[in-house]
mmCIF file of C-alpha atoms and ligand atoms in Angstrom:
data_model
loop_
_atom_site.group_PDB
_atom_site.id
_atom_site.type_symbol
_atom_site.label_atom_id
_atom_site.label_comp_id
_atom_site.label_asym_id
_atom_site.label_seq_id
_atom_site.Cartn_x
_atom_site.Cartn_y
_atom_site.Cartn_z
ATOM 1 C CA MET A 246 -0.025 0.159 -0.045
ATOM 2 C CA ARG A 247 2.820 2.279 0.579
ATOM 3 C CA ARG A 248 4.690 3.489 -2.592
ATOM 4 C CA PRO A 249 8.482 3.342 -2.346
ATOM 5 C CA LEU A 250 10.385 6.581 -2.362
ATOM 6 C CA VAL A 251 14.103 6.879 -3.525
ATOM 7 C CA ALA A 252 15.508 10.215 -3.236
ATOM 8 C CA GLY A 253 18.937 11.024 -4.569
ATOM 9 C CA ASN A 254 21.144 13.709 -1.942
ATOM 10 C CA TRP A 255 23.562 15.419 -4.398
ATOM 11 C CA LYS A 256 24.979 17.158 -1.317
ATOM 12 C CA LEU A 257 27.577 19.622 -2.346
ATOM 13 C CA HIS A 258 28.174 18.310 -5.523
ATOM 14 C CA LYS A 259 28.139 19.271 -9.359
ATOM 15 C CA THR A 260 28.115 22.460 -11.562
ATOM 16 C CA ILE A 261 24.643 23.442 -13.016
ATOM 17 C CA GLY A 262 25.732 22.079 -16.317
ATOM 18 C CA GLU A 263 27.188 18.713 -14.638
ATOM 19 C CA SER A 264 23.514 18.561 -12.436
ATOM 20 C CA VAL A 265 21.800 19.119 -15.724
ATOM 21 C CA ALA A 266 23.723 16.105 -17.474
ATOM 22 C CA LEU A 267 22.976 13.989 -14.351
ATOM 23 C CA ALA A 268 19.225 14.429 -14.383
ATOM 24 C CA ARG A 269 18.940 14.091 -17.819
ATOM 25 C CA ALA A 270 21.241 10.950 -17.732
ATOM 26 C CA ILE A 271 18.749 9.331 -14.708
ATOM 27 C CA LEU A 272 15.692 10.180 -16.914
ATOM 28 C CA HIS A 273 16.942 8.460 -19.814
ATOM 29 C CA ARG A 274 17.738 5.523 -17.906
ATOM 30 C CA LEU A 275 14.846 5.136 -15.907
ATOM 31 C CA PRO A 276 12.081 2.649 -17.210
ATOM 32 C CA ARG A 277 8.930 4.344 -18.124
ATOM 33 C CA GLU A 278 7.075 2.634 -15.415
ATOM 34 C CA THR A 279 8.953 2.505 -12.031
ATOM 35 C CA ARG A 280 7.229 1.080 -8.574
ATOM 36 C CA ALA A 281 8.908 3.909 -6.885
ATOM 37 C CA ASP A 282 8.705 7.518 -6.524
ATOM 38 C CA VAL A 283 11.949 9.147 -7.509
ATOM 39 C CA LEU A 284 13.396 12.399 -6.532
ATOM 40 C CA VAL A 285 16.713 14.387 -6.569
ATOM 41 C CA ALA A 286 18.124 17.157 -4.416
ATOM 42 C CA PRO A 287 20.597 19.223 -6.563
ATOM 43 C CA VAL A 288 22.744 21.972 -4.945
ATOM 44 C CA PHE A 289 20.431 25.112 -4.550
ATOM 45 C CA THR A 290 22.100 27.088 -7.426
ATOM 46 C CA ALA A 291 21.092 24.046 -9.988
ATOM 47 C CA ILE A 292 17.459 23.456 -8.727
ATOM 48 C CA HIS A 293 15.922 25.707 -11.161
ATOM 49 C CA ALA A 294 17.975 24.669 -14.383
ATOM 50 C CA VAL A 295 17.609 21.021 -13.523
ATOM 51 C CA HIS A 296 13.844 21.701 -13.385
ATOM 52 C CA GLY A 297 13.706 23.138 -16.695
ATOM 53 C CA ALA A 298 15.756 19.886 -17.819
ATOM 54 C CA LEU A 299 13.124 17.630 -16.431
ATOM 55 C CA GLY A 300 10.712 19.301 -18.348
ATOM 56 C CA GLU A 301 6.919 18.041 -18.328
ATOM 57 C CA SER A 302 8.419 14.750 -16.906
ATOM 58 C CA THR A 303 6.754 13.655 -13.529
ATOM 59 C CA ARG A 304 9.089 11.022 -13.326
ATOM 60 C CA VAL A 305 11.550 12.672 -11.494
ATOM 61 C CA GLY A 306 10.534 15.342 -8.588
ATOM 62 C CA LEU A 307 13.245 17.885 -7.185
ATOM 63 C CA ALA A 308 13.967 18.427 -3.533
ATOM 64 C CA GLY A 309 16.085 20.940 -1.617
ATOM 65 C CA GLN A 310 18.666 19.857 0.571
ATOM 66 C CA SER A 311 17.590 21.884 3.490
ATOM 67 C CA CYS A 312 15.715 25.251 4.310
ATOM 68 C CA TYR A 313 15.265 28.043 6.615
ATOM 69 C CA PHE A 314 11.651 28.284 8.384
ATOM 70 C CA HIS A 315 10.953 31.972 7.743
ATOM 71 C CA ASP A 316 9.581 32.967 3.959
ATOM 72 C CA GLU A 317 11.923 36.130 3.793
ATOM 73 C CA GLY A 318 13.597 38.873 5.442
ATOM 74 C CA ALA A 319 17.211 39.421 6.744
ATOM 75 C CA TYR A 320 18.787 35.932 6.977
ATOM 76 C CA THR A 321 21.814 36.028 4.899
ATOM 77 C CA GLY A 322 22.472 32.846 3.287
ATOM 78 C CA GLU A 323 19.050 31.017 3.626
ATOM 79 C CA VAL A 324 16.719 29.775 1.509
ATOM 80 C CA SER A 325 12.991 29.545 1.945
ATOM 81 C CA PRO A 326 10.265 26.553 1.401
ATOM 82 C CA ALA A 327 8.606 29.144 -0.744
ATOM 83 C CA LEU A 328 11.556 29.919 -2.923
ATOM 84 C CA LEU A 329 12.381 26.148 -3.311
ATOM 85 C CA LYS A 330 8.612 25.448 -4.331
ATOM 86 C CA ASP A 331 9.215 28.490 -6.807
ATOM 87 C CA ALA A 332 11.735 26.919 -8.260
ATOM 88 C CA GLY A 333 10.261 23.726 -8.918
ATOM 89 C CA CYS A 334 10.677 21.473 -5.527
ATOM 90 C CA GLU A 335 8.205 19.457 -4.046
ATOM 91 C CA ALA A 336 10.018 18.272 -1.046
ATOM 92 C CA VAL A 337 12.931 19.438 1.493
ATOM 93 C CA ILE A 338 15.283 17.150 3.207
ATOM 94 C CA VAL A 339 15.347 18.278 6.852
ATOM 95 C CA GLY A 340 17.701 17.448 9.673
ATOM 96 C CA HIS A 341 20.069 15.606 7.529
ATOM 97 C CA SER A 342 22.659 14.657 10.117
ATOM 98 C CA GLU A 343 25.520 16.794 8.180
ATOM 99 C CA ARG A 344 23.091 19.527 8.803
ATOM 100 C CA ARG A 345 22.779 18.828 12.698
ATOM 101 C CA GLN A 346 26.340 18.081 12.995
ATOM 102 C CA LEU A 347 28.231 20.604 10.850
ATOM 103 C CA PHE A 348 25.849 23.416 10.828
ATOM 104 C CA GLY A 349 24.236 23.631 14.293
ATOM 105 C CA GLU A 350 20.577 22.045 13.381
ATOM 106 C CA THR A 351 18.914 21.055 16.560
ATOM 107 C CA ASP A 352 15.531 19.021 17.136
ATOM 108 C CA GLU A 353 13.667 22.598 17.548
ATOM 109 C CA THR A 354 15.034 23.822 14.070
ATOM 110 C CA VAL A 355 14.011 20.486 12.563
ATOM 111 C CA ARG A 356 10.913 20.721 13.771
ATOM 112 C CA ARG A 357 10.221 24.383 12.601
ATOM 113 C CA LYS A 358 11.540 23.747 9.143
ATOM 114 C CA ALA A 359 9.239 20.653 8.661
ATOM 115 C CA GLY A 360 6.334 22.797 9.797
ATOM 116 C CA ALA A 361 7.474 25.358 7.191
ATOM 117 C CA CYS A 362 7.737 22.960 4.618
ATOM 118 C CA LEU A 363 4.083 21.587 5.261
ATOM 119 C CA SER A 364 2.675 25.047 5.331
ATOM 120 C CA HIS A 365 3.618 25.520 1.302
ATOM 121 C CA GLY A 366 3.028 22.339 0.397
ATOM 122 C CA LEU A 367 6.153 20.553 0.035
ATOM 123 C CA THR A 368 6.860 17.140 1.664
ATOM 124 C CA PRO A 369 9.500 17.213 4.513
ATOM 125 C CA ILE A 370 12.095 14.425 4.258
ATOM 126 C CA VAL A 371 12.984 14.227 8.116
ATOM 127 C CA CYS A 372 16.237 12.667 8.789
ATOM 128 C CA VAL A 373 16.708 10.783 12.105
ATOM 129 C CA GLY A 374 19.725 8.753 13.253
ATOM 130 C CA GLU A 375 21.978 7.528 15.797
ATOM 131 C CA THR A 376 26.002 8.095 16.005
ATOM 132 C CA LEU A 377 28.427 5.233 16.507
ATOM 133 C CA GLU A 378 28.563 5.876 20.297
ATOM 134 C CA GLN A 379 25.123 5.895 20.703
ATOM 135 C CA ARG A 380 24.571 2.668 19.126
ATOM 136 C CA GLU A 381 27.337 1.206 21.050
ATOM 137 C CA ALA A 382 25.782 2.492 23.902
ATOM 138 C CA GLY A 383 22.443 0.785 23.331
ATOM 139 C CA THR A 384 20.573 4.108 22.883
ATOM 140 C CA THR A 385 19.919 3.897 19.077
ATOM 141 C CA GLU A 386 15.960 3.507 19.665
ATOM 142 C CA ALA A 387 15.963 6.367 22.327
ATOM 143 C CA VAL A 388 17.725 8.721 20.070
ATOM 144 C CA VAL A 389 16.014 7.943 17.058
ATOM 145 C CA LEU A 390 12.244 7.977 18.907
ATOM 146 C CA GLY A 391 13.648 11.529 20.800
ATOM 147 C CA GLN A 392 14.351 12.954 17.498
ATOM 148 C CA LEU A 393 11.184 11.846 15.718
ATOM 149 C CA ASP A 394 8.832 12.815 18.612
ATOM 150 C CA ALA A 395 10.618 16.540 18.405
ATOM 151 C CA ALA A 396 10.018 16.671 14.837
ATOM 152 C CA LEU A 397 6.215 15.176 15.255
ATOM 153 C CA GLU A 398 5.861 17.919 18.175
ATOM 154 C CA GLY A 399 2.468 19.856 17.417
ATOM 155 C CA LEU A 400 1.574 18.433 13.992
ATOM 156 C CA ASP A 401 -1.742 16.987 13.362
ATOM 157 C CA ALA A 402 -2.898 13.769 11.874
ATOM 158 C CA SER A 403 -3.389 15.303 8.482
ATOM 159 C CA SER A 404 0.341 16.864 8.675
ATOM 160 C CA VAL A 405 1.947 13.590 9.856
ATOM 161 C CA ARG A 406 0.393 11.878 6.643
ATOM 162 C CA ARG A 407 2.496 14.100 4.641
ATOM 163 C CA LEU A 408 5.617 13.488 5.960
ATOM 164 C CA VAL A 409 8.560 11.385 5.069
ATOM 165 C CA ILE A 410 10.979 10.115 7.591
ATOM 166 C CA ALA A 411 14.421 8.718 6.839
ATOM 167 C CA TYR A 412 16.367 6.755 9.152
ATOM 168 C CA GLU A 413 20.136 7.126 8.528
ATOM 169 C CA PRO A 414 22.638 5.889 11.090
ATOM 170 C CA VAL A 415 25.360 8.722 11.032
ATOM 171 C CA TRP A 416 27.937 5.650 11.199
ATOM 172 C CA ALA A 417 26.658 4.780 8.001
ATOM 173 C CA ILE A 418 26.408 7.894 5.897
ATOM 174 C CA GLY A 419 29.471 7.848 3.497
ATOM 175 C CA THR A 420 31.337 5.385 5.385
ATOM 176 C CA GLY A 421 30.469 2.212 3.063
ATOM 177 C CA ARG A 422 29.278 0.814 6.257
ATOM 178 C CA THR A 423 25.358 -0.201 5.760
ATOM 179 C CA ALA A 424 22.858 -1.526 8.624
ATOM 180 C CA GLN A 425 22.281 -5.135 8.163
ATOM 181 C CA PRO A 426 18.851 -5.234 6.727
ATOM 182 C CA ALA A 427 17.470 -6.675 10.180
ATOM 183 C CA ASP A 428 18.921 -3.745 12.137
ATOM 184 C CA ALA A 429 17.377 -1.241 9.912
ATOM 185 C CA GLN A 430 13.961 -3.152 10.073
ATOM 186 C CA ALA A 431 13.824 -2.713 13.972
ATOM 187 C CA VAL A 432 14.578 0.806 13.965
ATOM 188 C CA HIS A 433 12.001 1.245 10.987
ATOM 189 C CA ALA A 434 9.431 -0.818 12.714
ATOM 190 C CA ALA A 435 10.407 1.088 16.061
ATOM 191 C CA ILE A 436 9.286 4.485 13.943
ATOM 192 C CA ARG A 437 6.221 3.015 12.904
ATOM 193 C CA ALA A 438 5.025 1.953 16.265
ATOM 194 C CA ARG A 439 5.771 5.315 17.924
ATOM 195 C CA VAL A 440 3.854 7.169 15.116
ATOM 196 C CA SER A 441 0.823 4.649 15.634
ATOM 197 C CA ALA A 442 1.031 5.096 19.181
ATOM 198 C CA ARG A 443 1.346 9.296 19.056
ATOM 199 C CA VAL A 444 -0.762 9.787 15.956
ATOM 200 C CA SER A 445 -3.044 6.903 14.724
ATOM 201 C CA PRO A 446 -2.326 3.169 13.348
ATOM 202 C CA ASP A 447 -3.870 4.511 10.312
ATOM 203 C CA VAL A 448 -1.398 7.443 9.575
ATOM 204 C CA ALA A 449 1.651 4.952 10.655
ATOM 205 C CA ALA A 450 0.495 2.470 8.144
ATOM 206 C CA GLY A 451 0.888 4.808 5.178
ATOM 207 C CA LEU A 452 4.032 6.731 6.398
ATOM 208 C CA ARG A 453 7.051 5.972 4.398
ATOM 209 C CA VAL A 454 10.110 5.543 6.274
ATOM 210 C CA LEU A 455 13.325 5.434 4.053
ATOM 211 C CA TYR A 456 16.680 3.971 4.958
ATOM 212 C CA GLY A 457 19.664 5.907 3.991
ATOM 213 C CA GLY A 458 23.377 5.069 4.701
ATOM 214 C CA SER A 459 25.709 3.901 1.943
ATOM 215 C CA VAL A 460 22.977 2.427 -0.217
ATOM 216 C CA LYS A 461 24.495 1.051 -3.223
ATOM 217 C CA ALA A 462 22.966 -0.828 -6.060
ATOM 218 C CA ASP A 463 24.042 -4.019 -4.447
ATOM 219 C CA ASN A 464 22.468 -3.521 -1.033
ATOM 220 C CA ALA A 465 19.570 -1.865 -1.927
ATOM 221 C CA ALA A 466 17.016 -4.609 -2.687
ATOM 222 C CA ALA A 467 17.877 -6.367 0.651
ATOM 223 C CA LEU A 468 17.207 -3.360 2.738
ATOM 224 C CA MET A 469 13.993 -2.394 0.842
ATOM 225 C CA ALA A 470 12.901 -5.692 0.893
ATOM 226 C CA CYS A 471 12.479 -5.148 4.760
ATOM 227 C CA ALA A 472 8.678 -4.921 5.641
ATOM 228 C CA ASP A 473 8.874 -1.226 7.011
ATOM 229 C CA VAL A 474 11.613 0.064 4.607
ATOM 230 C CA ASP A 475 9.672 2.229 2.149
ATOM 231 C CA GLY A 476 12.607 3.049 -0.156
ATOM 232 C CA ALA A 477 16.210 4.725 0.455
ATOM 233 C CA LEU A 478 17.830 8.339 0.739
ATOM 234 C CA VAL A 479 21.161 8.257 -1.366
ATOM 235 C CA GLY A 480 24.022 10.112 -1.038
ATOM 236 C CA GLY A 481 27.069 9.181 -3.115
ATOM 237 C CA ALA A 482 25.460 6.379 -5.278
ATOM 238 C CA SER A 483 22.722 8.946 -6.542
ATOM 239 C CA LEU A 484 25.740 10.935 -8.396
ATOM 240 C CA ASP A 485 25.770 8.606 -11.164
ATOM 241 C CA ALA A 486 22.740 7.688 -13.264
ATOM 242 C CA ALA A 487 23.622 4.181 -13.522
ATOM 243 C CA SER A 488 23.761 3.338 -9.875
ATOM 244 C CA PHE A 489 20.998 5.661 -9.035
ATOM 245 C CA VAL A 490 18.685 4.165 -11.093
ATOM 246 C CA ALA A 491 19.799 0.567 -10.617
ATOM 247 C CA ILE A 492 18.626 1.541 -6.711
ATOM 248 C CA VAL A 493 15.018 2.702 -8.070
ATOM 249 C CA GLU A 494 14.898 -0.413 -10.144
ATOM 250 C CA ALA A 495 15.874 -2.249 -6.850
ATOM 251 C CA ALA A 496 12.681 -0.883 -4.938
ATOM 252 C CA GLY A 497 10.736 -3.385 -7.166
HETATM 253 C C1 PEP B 1089 23.042 10.682 2.723
HETATM 254 O O1 PEP B 1089 23.643 11.875 2.414
HETATM 255 O O2 PEP B 1089 21.808 10.833 3.123
HETATM 256 C C2 PEP B 1089 23.439 9.054 2.241
HETATM 257 C C3 PEP B 1089 22.885 8.463 3.223
HETATM 258 O O3 PEP B 1089 24.774 9.308 1.982
HETATM 259 P P1 PEP B 1089 25.273 7.794 1.741
HETATM 260 O O4 PEP B 1089 24.689 7.078 0.681
HETATM 261 O O5 PEP B 1089 26.553 8.574 0.521
HETATM 262 O O6 PEP B 1089 25.833 7.120 2.810
#
């Protein structure tokens, strides 16, 4: 009942020309019918050009990699959900661990950003995940569910219905280390159970929970075969059209 989603996070990579070329290559390789929805998140400067390159195609959507929670104002260097929508985005990655670790993103800013995205009709892809120290200390679930609770604070059921959650263990991002499917499934199931308890079983049943952390063409199928894994947030492997499309195809 949940349609998988595979989202490519291009991070701080690629010029406008390279981004357009990658988007075209993905479109070219993508089968006409895919079971999964597909999103790519280019750098801000390339979003508008990639939107143009995708043209009328609805097979690949656009996401921002982050946003601020105000629409406009004296916020040097920031970009708002309204402007991302204007540039062609339908979704925004919020609370990526690199934002949390390197740029001071907190549970509170994640919550406000997710709310701002929702109020502009954008889908927030809210990232949660534990560090290696937290996993080794046995606090994975507490950390992940704490981040989830903070993001859900104040949202009504119809808003939660529009969220996507991405479980991304920090130790697996960009490291080549991937969670074992069973370990990922356990955390995804805990996320769904929490949404079921906090919001409703119906909303939880429809919520898409993506896995992220060194997803590649050769491990994607096993991860996405897990009952509560509804797709992938892909960093490194999304920078190459062939490997990204192979991950999309692995979704079924
Ligand atoms: C990410 O950036 O969200 C990510 C999962 O990166 P990678 O696939 O490179 O680990």
